Coordinates of C-alpha atoms in Angstrom, one line a residue:
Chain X
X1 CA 56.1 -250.6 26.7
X2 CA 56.9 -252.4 29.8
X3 CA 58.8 -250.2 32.0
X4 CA 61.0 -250.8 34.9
X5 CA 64.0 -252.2 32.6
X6 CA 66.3 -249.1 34.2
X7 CA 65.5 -249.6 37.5
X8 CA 68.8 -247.9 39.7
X9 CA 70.4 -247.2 36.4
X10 CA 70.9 -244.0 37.9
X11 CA 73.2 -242.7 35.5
X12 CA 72.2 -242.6 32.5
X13 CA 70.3 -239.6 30.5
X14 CA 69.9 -236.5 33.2
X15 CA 68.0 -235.0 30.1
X16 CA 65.2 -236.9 31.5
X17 CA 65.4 -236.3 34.8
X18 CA 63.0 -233.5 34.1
X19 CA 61.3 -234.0 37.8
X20 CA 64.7 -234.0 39.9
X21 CA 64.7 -231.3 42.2
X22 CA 68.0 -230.3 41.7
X23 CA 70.8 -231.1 39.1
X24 CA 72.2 -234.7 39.1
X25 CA 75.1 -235.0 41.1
X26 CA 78.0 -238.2 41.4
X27 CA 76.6 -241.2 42.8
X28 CA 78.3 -243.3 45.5
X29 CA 80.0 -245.5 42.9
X30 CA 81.3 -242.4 41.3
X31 CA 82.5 -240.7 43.5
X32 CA 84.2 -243.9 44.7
X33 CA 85.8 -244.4 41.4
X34 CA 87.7 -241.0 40.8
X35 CA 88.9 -241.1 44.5
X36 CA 92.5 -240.8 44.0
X37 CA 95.6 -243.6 45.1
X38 CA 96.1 -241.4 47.7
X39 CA 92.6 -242.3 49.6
X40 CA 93.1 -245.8 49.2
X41 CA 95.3 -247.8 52.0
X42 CA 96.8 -251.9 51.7
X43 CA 95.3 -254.6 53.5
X44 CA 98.3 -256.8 54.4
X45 CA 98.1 -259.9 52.9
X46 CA 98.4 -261.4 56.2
X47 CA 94.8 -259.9 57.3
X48 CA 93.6 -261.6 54.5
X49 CA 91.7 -265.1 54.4
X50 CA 91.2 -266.9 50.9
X51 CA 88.4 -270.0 50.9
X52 CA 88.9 -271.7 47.9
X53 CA 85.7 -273.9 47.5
X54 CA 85.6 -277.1 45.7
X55 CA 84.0 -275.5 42.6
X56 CA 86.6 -273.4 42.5
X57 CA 84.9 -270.1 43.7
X58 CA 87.2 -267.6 45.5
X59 CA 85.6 -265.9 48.8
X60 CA 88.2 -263.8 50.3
X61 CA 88.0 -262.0 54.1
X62 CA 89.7 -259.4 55.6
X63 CA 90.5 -260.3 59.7
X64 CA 90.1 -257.5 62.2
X65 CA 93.3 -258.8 64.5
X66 CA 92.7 -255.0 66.2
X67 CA 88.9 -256.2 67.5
X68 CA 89.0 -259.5 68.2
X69 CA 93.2 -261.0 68.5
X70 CA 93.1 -264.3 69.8
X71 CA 90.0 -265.6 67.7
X72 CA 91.8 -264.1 64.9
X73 CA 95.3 -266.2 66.0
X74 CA 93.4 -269.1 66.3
X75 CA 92.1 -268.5 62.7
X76 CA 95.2 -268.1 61.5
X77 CA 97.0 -271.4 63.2
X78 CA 94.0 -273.3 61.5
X79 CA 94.8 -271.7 58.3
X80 CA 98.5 -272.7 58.2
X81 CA 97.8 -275.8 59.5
X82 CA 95.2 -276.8 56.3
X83 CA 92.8 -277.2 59.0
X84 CA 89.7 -275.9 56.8
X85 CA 90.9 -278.0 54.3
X86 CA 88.3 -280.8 53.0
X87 CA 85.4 -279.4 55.6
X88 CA 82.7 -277.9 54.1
X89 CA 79.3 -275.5 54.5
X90 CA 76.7 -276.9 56.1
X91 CA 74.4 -274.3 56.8
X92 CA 72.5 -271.7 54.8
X93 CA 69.5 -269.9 56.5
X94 CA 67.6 -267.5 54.3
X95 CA 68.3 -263.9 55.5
X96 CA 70.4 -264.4 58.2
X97 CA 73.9 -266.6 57.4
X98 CA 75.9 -269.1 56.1
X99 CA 77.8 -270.9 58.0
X100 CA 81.0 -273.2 57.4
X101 CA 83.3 -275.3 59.5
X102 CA 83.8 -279.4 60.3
X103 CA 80.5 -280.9 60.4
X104 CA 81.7 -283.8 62.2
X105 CA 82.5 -281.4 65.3
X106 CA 85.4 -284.4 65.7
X107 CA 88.0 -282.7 64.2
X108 CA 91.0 -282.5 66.7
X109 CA 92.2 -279.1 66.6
X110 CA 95.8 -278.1 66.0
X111 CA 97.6 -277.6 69.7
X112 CA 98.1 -274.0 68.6
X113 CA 94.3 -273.4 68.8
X114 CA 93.2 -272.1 72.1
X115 CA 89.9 -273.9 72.4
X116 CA 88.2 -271.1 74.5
X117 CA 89.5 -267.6 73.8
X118 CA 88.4 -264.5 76.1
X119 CA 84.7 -263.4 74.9
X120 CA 86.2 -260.5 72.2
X121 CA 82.4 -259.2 71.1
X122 CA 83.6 -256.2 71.8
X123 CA 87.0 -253.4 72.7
X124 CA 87.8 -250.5 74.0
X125 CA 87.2 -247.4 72.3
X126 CA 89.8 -245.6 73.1
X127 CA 92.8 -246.2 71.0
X128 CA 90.0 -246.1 68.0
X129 CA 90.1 -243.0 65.5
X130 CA 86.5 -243.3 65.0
X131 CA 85.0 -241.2 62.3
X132 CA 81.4 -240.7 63.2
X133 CA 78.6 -241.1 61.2
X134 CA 75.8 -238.3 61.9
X135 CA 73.1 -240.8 61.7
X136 CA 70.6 -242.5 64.0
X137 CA 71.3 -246.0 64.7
X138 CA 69.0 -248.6 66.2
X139 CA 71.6 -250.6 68.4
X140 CA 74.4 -248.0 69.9
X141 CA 74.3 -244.3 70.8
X142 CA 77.0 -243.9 68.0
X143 CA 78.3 -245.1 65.0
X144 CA 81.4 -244.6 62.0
X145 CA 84.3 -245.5 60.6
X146 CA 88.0 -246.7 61.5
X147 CA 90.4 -248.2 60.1
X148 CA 88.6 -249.4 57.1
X149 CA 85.5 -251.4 59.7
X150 CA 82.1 -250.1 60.3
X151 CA 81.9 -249.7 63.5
X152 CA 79.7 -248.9 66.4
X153 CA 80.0 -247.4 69.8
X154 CA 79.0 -246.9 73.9
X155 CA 81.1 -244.9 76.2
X156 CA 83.9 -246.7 75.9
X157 CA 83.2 -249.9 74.7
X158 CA 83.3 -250.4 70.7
X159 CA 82.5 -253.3 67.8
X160 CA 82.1 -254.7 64.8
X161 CA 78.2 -254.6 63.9
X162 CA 77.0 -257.7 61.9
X163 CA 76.7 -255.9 58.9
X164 CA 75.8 -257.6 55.7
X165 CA 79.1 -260.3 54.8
X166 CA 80.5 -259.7 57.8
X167 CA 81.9 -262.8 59.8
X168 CA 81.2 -263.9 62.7
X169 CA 82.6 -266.8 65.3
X170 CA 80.1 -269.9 65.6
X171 CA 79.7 -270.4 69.9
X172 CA 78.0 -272.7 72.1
X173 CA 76.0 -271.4 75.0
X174 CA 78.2 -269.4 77.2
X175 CA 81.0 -269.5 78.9
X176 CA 81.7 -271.1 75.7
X177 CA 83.3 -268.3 72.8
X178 CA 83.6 -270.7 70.0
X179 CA 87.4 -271.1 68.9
X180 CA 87.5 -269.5 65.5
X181 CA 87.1 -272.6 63.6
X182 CA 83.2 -272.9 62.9
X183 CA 82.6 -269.4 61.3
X184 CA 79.6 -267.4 59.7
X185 CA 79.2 -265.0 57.5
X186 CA 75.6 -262.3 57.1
X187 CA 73.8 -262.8 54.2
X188 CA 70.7 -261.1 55.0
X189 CA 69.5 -257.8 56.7
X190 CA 72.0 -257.4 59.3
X191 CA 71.2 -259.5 62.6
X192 CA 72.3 -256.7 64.9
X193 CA 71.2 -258.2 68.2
X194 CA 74.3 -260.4 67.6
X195 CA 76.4 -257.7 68.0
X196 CA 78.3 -257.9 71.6
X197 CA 77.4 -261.4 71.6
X198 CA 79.6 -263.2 69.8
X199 CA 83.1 -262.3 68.5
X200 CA 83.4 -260.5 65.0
X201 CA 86.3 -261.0 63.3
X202 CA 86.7 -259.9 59.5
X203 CA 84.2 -259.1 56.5
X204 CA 84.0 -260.8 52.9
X205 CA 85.9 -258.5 50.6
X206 CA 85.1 -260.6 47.5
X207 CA 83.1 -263.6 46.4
X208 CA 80.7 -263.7 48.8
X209 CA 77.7 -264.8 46.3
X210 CA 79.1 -268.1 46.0
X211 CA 78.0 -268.0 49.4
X212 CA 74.8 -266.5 49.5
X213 CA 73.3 -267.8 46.2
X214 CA 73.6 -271.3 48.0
X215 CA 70.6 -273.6 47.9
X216 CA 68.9 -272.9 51.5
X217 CA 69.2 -275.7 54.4
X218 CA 65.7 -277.2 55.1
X219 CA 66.4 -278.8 58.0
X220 CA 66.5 -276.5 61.3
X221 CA 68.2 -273.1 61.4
X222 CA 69.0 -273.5 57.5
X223 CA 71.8 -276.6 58.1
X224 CA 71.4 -278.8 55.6
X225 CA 69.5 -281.8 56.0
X226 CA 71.8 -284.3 54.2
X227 CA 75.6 -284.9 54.1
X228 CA 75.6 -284.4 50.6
X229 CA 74.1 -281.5 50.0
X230 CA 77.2 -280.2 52.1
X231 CA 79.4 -277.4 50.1
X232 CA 82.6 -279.0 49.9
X233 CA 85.8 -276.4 51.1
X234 CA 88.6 -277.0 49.0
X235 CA 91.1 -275.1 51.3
X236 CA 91.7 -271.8 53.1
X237 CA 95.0 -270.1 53.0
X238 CA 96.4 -266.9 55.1
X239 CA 96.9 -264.2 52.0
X240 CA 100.5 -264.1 52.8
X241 CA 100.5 -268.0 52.5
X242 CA 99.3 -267.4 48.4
X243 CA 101.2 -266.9 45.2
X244 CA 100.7 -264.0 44.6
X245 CA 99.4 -262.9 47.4
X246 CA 96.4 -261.0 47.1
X247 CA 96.6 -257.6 46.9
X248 CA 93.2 -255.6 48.4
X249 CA 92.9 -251.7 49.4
X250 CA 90.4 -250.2 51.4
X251 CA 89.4 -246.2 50.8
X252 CA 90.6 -244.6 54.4
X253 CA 87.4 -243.1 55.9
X254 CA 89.5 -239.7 57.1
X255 CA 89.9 -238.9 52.8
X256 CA 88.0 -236.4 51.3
X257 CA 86.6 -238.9 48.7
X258 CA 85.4 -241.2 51.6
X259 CA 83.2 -238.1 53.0
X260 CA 82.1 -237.5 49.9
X261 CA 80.9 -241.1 49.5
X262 CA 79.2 -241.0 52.9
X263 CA 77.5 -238.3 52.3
X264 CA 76.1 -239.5 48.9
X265 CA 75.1 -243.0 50.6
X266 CA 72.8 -240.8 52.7
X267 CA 71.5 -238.2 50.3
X268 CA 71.1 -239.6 47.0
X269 CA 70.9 -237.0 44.2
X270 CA 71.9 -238.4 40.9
X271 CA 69.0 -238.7 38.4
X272 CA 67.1 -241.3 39.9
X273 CA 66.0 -239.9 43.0
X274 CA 63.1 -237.0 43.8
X275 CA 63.8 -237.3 47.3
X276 CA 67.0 -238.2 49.7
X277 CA 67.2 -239.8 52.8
X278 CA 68.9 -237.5 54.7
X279 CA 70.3 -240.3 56.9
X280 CA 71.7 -243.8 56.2
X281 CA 72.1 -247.2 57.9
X282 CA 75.5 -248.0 59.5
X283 CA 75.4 -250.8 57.2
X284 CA 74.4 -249.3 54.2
X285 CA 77.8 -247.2 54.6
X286 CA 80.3 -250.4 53.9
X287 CA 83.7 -248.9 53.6
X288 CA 84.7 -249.3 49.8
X289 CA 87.4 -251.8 48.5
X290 CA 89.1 -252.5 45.6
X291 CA 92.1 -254.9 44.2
X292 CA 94.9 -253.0 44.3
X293 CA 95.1 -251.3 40.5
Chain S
X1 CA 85.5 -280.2 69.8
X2 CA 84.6 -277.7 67.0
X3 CA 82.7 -275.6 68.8
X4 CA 79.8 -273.0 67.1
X5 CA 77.6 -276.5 65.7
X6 CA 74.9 -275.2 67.9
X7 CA 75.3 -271.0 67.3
X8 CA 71.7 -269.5 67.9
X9 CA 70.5 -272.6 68.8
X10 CA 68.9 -270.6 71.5
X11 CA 66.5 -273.0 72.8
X12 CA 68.3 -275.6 74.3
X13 CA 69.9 -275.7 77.4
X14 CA 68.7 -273.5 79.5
X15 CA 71.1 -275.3 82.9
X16 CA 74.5 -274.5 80.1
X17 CA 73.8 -270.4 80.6
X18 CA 76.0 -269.9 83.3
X19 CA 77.3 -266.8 82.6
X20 CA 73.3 -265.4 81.3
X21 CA 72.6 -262.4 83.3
X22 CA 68.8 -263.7 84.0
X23 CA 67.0 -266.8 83.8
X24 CA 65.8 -268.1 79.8
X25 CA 63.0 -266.0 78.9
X26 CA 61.1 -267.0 75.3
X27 CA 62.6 -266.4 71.6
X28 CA 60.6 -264.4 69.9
X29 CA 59.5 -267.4 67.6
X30 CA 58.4 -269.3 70.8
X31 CA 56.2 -266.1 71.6
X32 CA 54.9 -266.5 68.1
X33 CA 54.2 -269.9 68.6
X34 CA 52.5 -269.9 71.6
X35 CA 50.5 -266.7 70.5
X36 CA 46.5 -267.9 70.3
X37 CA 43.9 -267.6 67.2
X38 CA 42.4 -264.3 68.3
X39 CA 45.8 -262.9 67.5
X40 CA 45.9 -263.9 64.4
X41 CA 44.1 -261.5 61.1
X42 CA 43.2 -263.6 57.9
X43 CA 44.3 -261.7 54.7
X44 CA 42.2 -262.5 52.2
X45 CA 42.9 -263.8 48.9
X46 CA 42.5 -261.2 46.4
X47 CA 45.2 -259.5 48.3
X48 CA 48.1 -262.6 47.6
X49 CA 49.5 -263.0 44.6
X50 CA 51.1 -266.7 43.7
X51 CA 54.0 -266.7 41.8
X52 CA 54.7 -270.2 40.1
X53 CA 58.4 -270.8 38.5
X54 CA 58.8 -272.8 35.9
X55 CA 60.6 -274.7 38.4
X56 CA 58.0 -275.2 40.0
X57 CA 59.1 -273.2 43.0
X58 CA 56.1 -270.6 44.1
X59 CA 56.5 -267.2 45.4
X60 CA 53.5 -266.2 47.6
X61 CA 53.3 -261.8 47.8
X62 CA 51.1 -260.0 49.7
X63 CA 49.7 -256.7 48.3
X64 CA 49.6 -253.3 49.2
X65 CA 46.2 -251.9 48.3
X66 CA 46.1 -249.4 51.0
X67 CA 49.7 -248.2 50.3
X68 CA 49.5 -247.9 46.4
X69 CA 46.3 -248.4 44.8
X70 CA 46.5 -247.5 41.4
X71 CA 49.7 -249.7 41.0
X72 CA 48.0 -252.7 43.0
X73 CA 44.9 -252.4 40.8
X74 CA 47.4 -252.7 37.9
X75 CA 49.2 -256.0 39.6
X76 CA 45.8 -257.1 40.0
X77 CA 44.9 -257.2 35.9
X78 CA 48.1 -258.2 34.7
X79 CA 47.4 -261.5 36.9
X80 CA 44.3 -261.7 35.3
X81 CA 45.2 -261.4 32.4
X82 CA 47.8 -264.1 33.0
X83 CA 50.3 -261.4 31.2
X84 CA 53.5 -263.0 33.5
X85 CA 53.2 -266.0 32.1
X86 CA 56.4 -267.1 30.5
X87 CA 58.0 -263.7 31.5
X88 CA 61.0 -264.1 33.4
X89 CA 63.6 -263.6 36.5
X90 CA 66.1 -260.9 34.6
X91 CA 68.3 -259.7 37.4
X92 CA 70.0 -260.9 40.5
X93 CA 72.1 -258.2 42.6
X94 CA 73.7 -259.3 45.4
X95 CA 72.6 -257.6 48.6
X96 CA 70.3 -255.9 47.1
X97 CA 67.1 -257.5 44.7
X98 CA 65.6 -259.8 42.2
X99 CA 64.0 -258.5 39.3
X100 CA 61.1 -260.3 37.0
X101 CA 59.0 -259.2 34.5
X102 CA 59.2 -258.9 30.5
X103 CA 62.9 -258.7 29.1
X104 CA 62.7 -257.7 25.7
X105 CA 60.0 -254.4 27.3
X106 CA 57.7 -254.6 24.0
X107 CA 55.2 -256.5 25.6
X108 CA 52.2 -254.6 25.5
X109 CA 50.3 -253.9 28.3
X110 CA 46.4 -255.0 29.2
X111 CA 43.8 -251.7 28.2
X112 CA 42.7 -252.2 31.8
X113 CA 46.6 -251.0 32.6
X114 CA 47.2 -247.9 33.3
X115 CA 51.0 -247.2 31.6
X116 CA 51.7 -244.0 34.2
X117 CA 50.2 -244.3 37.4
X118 CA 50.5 -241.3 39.9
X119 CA 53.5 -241.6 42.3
X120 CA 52.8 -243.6 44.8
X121 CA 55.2 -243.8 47.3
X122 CA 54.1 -242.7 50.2
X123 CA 50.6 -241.7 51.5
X124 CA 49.0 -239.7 54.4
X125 CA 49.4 -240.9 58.1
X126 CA 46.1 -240.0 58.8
X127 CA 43.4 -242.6 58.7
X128 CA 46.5 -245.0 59.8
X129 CA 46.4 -247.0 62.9
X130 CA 50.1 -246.8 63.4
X131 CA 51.7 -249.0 66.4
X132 CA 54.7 -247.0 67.4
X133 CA 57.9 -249.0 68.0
X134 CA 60.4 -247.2 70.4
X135 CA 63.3 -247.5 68.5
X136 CA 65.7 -244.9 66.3
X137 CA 65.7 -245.2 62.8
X138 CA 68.2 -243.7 60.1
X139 CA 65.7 -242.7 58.0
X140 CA 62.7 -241.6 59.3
X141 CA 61.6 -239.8 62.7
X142 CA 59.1 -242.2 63.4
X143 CA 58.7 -246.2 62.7
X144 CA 55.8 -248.7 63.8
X145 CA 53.4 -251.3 62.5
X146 CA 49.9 -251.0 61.0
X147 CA 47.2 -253.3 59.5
X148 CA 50.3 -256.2 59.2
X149 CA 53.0 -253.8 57.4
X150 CA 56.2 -252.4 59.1
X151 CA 56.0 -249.0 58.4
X152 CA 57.7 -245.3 58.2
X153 CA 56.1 -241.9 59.0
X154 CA 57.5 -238.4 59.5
X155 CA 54.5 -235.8 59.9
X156 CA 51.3 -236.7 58.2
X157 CA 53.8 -239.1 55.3
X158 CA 53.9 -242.8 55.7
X159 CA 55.4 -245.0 53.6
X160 CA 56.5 -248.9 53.5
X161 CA 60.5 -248.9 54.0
X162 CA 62.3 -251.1 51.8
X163 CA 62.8 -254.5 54.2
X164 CA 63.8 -257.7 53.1
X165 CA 61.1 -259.3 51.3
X166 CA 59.3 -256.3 50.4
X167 CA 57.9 -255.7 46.3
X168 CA 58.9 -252.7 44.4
X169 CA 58.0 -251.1 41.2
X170 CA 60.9 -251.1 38.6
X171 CA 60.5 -247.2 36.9
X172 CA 62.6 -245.1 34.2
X173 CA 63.8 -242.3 35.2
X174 CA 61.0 -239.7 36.5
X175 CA 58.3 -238.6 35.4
X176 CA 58.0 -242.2 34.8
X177 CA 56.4 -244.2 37.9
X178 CA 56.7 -247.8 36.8
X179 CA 53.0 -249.9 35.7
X180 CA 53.8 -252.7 38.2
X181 CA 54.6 -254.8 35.3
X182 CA 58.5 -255.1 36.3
X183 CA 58.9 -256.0 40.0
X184 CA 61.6 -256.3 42.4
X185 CA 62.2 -257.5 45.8
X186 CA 64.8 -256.7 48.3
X187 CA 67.6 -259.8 48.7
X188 CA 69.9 -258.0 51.2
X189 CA 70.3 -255.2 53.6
X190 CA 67.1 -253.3 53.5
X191 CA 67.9 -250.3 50.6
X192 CA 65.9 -247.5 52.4
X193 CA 67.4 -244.9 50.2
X194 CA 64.8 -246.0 47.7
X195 CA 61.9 -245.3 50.3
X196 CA 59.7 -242.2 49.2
X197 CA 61.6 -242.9 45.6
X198 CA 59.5 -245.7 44.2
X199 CA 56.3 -247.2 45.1
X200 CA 56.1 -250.2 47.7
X201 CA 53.3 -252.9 46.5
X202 CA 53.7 -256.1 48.4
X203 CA 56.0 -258.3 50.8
X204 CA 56.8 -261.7 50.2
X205 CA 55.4 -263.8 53.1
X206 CA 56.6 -267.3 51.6
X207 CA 59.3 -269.0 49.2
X208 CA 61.6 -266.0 48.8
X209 CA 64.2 -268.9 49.0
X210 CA 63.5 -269.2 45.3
X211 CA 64.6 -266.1 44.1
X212 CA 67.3 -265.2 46.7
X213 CA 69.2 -268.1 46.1
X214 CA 69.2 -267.9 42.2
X215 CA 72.5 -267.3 41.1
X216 CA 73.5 -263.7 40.9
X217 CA 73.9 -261.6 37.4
X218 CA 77.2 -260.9 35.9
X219 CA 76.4 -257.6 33.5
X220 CA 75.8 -254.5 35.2
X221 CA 73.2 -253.9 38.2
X222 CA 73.6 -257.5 38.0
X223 CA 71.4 -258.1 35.1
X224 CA 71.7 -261.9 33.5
X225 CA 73.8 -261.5 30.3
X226 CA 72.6 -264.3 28.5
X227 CA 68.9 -264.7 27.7
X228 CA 68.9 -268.6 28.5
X229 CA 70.5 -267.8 32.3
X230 CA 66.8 -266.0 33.3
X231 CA 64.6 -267.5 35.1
X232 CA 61.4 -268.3 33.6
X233 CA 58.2 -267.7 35.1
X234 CA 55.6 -269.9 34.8
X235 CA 52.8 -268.0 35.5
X236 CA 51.2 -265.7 38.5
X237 CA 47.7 -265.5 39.6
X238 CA 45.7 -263.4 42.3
X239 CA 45.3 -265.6 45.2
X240 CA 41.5 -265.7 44.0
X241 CA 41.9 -267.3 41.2
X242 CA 43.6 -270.1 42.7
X243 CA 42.2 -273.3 43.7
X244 CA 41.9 -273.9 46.6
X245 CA 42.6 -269.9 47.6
X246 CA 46.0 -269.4 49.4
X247 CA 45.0 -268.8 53.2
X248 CA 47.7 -266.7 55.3
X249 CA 47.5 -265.0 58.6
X250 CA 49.2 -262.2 59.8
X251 CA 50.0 -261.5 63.5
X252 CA 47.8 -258.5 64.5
X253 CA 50.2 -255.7 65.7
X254 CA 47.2 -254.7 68.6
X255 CA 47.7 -257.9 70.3
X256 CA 49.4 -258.7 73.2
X257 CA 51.4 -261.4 71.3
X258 CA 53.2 -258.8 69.3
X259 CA 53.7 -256.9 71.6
X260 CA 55.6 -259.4 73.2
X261 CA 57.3 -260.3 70.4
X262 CA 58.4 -256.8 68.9
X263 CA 60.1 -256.3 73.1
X264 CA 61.8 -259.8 72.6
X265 CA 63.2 -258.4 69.0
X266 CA 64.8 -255.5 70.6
X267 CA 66.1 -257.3 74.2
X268 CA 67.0 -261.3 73.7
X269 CA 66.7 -263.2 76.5
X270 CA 66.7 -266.8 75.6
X271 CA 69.8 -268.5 76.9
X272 CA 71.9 -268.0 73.9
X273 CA 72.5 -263.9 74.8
X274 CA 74.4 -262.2 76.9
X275 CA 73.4 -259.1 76.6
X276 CA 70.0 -257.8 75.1
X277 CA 70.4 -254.9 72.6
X278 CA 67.7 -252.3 73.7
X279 CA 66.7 -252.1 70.8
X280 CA 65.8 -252.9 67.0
X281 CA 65.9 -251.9 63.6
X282 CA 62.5 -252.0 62.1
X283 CA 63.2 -254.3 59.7
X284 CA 64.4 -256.7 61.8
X285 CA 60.8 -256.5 63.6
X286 CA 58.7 -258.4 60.7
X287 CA 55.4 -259.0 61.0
X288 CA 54.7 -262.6 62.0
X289 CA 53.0 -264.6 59.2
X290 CA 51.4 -267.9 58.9
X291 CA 49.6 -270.3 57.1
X292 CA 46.0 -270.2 58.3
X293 CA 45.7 -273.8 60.5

């Protein structure tokens, strides 16, 4: 018999498991599912971003107005202006992003929009109630949790690292900072010598593989070589700006249930695995969301 | 203007980066470019494996004899035994992987298959020429490059982490260890928990486009829930057996090329970065492949 067919079903007959080391315990999704209401926290629908793409898919972001404010203003005035409406994707690069905005690069923006915002790659931490992850990371001294964001830390400065469906704000060389309205998201391993480069400012919630199971660009960087095989954008709205608005929680990293979780991402012991990691990625420690039940 | 058309278009421009904290030095795909033939390490063909969808669309893999031999051998007689053919793509996670092989699991095996190979999944350091890379890693004390893999060591264990692009071994739960008949490889942030947990066999070095841009599964672990939504495979053959052979080249991690393009991984320079990281995750330091020119 072929085998494989269970691969990561990791929860199924511990009766097998007859070379674990130890007896199964919950799995990240488990113990992510009994956490109780009181571990989950609203995103405002106003911190919310839903691209409606011509085929009707759904992709819907959460902003981070606390890391990078006036690209996240600017995103915002182009939302309630329609701004995004009728523009399209136009660039997907295998392992690294997609990338949406006017292709033209003619549109006028609306007078709202400030064209060149301060370079917001990165904050102050202080302020932050960062809970730390005990974990080596690759790109900062430290890294955890706060306020529902992954984040990542020096001395004082703190960001946004460009985790997996995290978004990102499309720039020119510098002193340009891009103005919010040509955006990115990660569809690949995380591109982490972005971070403190360019300004981060949300993270697909939803729908994001009607992003990344888009036909790759061919022509340079992934953009796509013709017009046509553009991905039409229907519209984007502001969450507060839908009917009903949508309604998203994120489980608070200072619950019980979210240590629990983090400490399961990192030591795996339900009946699939003889051996865990003892440590975990940053980015393999996204904060969990739901709808709101 | 939109601004953000040009993001990472890094080589352009050098007189723009006013606000660059040195003068342009090269990308790390210009190093790679510019790196000469005596860099470069053929690998032969018994060691690729060619993937043809029935699209047409061909997946080229390099395998892992050194890293798991029994389960490489294995690979090697199902190609030649053509036993792929008209198996199919059965699962599509997001962030995470692709999954072929026989769906209905009562295809039987080749004699020259061995059903329950020992546990590959890591193997001794010694006898490794490992090139350290000074970087942290979550998940193992050590990290580095040897013979064309990235790889992982702690003491005398190495193994292959799970990167992007790398081939995995689909199991049951243990004992079972997988045949190599069901395959997987990584579409998203690199899952290292499954390091040390399941045996490593390959990397794709070419058209991973095809598979990570298939549409993702709806039923559980992402799983297609209707036979007619997989993927049919048309066949796969050892490189050997194709005419003419594939012929790739890796870039030799003992060369001065990679060495300069592992320090340009970890500290961009090229005009589009402010601020080089320091350093890199191993998995975002692949080893350079070509096409033999």
């Amino acid at each position: 018999m072929a085998s494989g067919g269970m691969i990561l079903i990791s929860l199924l007959a511990a009766a097998q498991a007859t070379a674990a080391p130890a007896a199964p315990r919950p799995s990240p999704s488990e113990i992510v599912a009994a956490a109780p209401a009181a571990a989950w926290r609203d995103i405002p629908p106003a911190e919310l971003l839903v691209m409606t793409l011509a085929n009707g898919a759904e992709v819907t972001i959460r902003l981070a107005p606390d890391w990078a404010p006036r690209h996240v203003a600017n995103m915002r005035a182009l939302a309630a202006a329609g701004w995004w409406d009728g523009t399209s994707v136009n660039r997907v690069q295998d392992n690294y992003v997609v990338q949406w905005g006017d292709a033209s690069e003619a549109k006028p923006l609306p007078k709202a929009v400030a064209a060149t915002p301060p370079a917001e790659y990165e904050r102050p931490a202080r302020g932050l109630s960062i809970r730390t992850l005990p974990v080596r990371d690759a790109y900062a001294p430290a890294v955890g949790h706060a306020g529902g964001w992954a984040v990542a830390r020096t001395g004082d400065a703190a960001w946004l690292p460009h985790c997996y469906g995290m978004v990102g704000v499309g720039r020119n060389l510098a002193p340009d900072t891009g103005s919010g309205a040509e955006l990115y998201t990660v569809i690949g391993h995380a591109p982490r010598h972005l971070d403190r480069n360019i300004a981060v400012v949300g993270r697909v919630l939803d729908g994001i593989e009607a992003l990344s199971s888009l036909p790759r660009g061919t022509a340079a960087l992934g953009f796509y070589d013709k017009p046509e095989q553009r991905v039409p954008i229907a519209r984007v709205r502001l969450g507060s700006a839908v009917t009903p608005p949508p309604a998203w929680q994120y489980l608070d990293e200072t619950s019980p249930s979210f240590a629990a979780y983090a400490e399961a991402r990192a030591n795996r012991r339900d009946a699939f695995f003889n051996r865990p990691s003892g440590g975990a990625d940053i980015c393999n420690v996204p904060v969990p969301v739901r709808r709101k039940p």
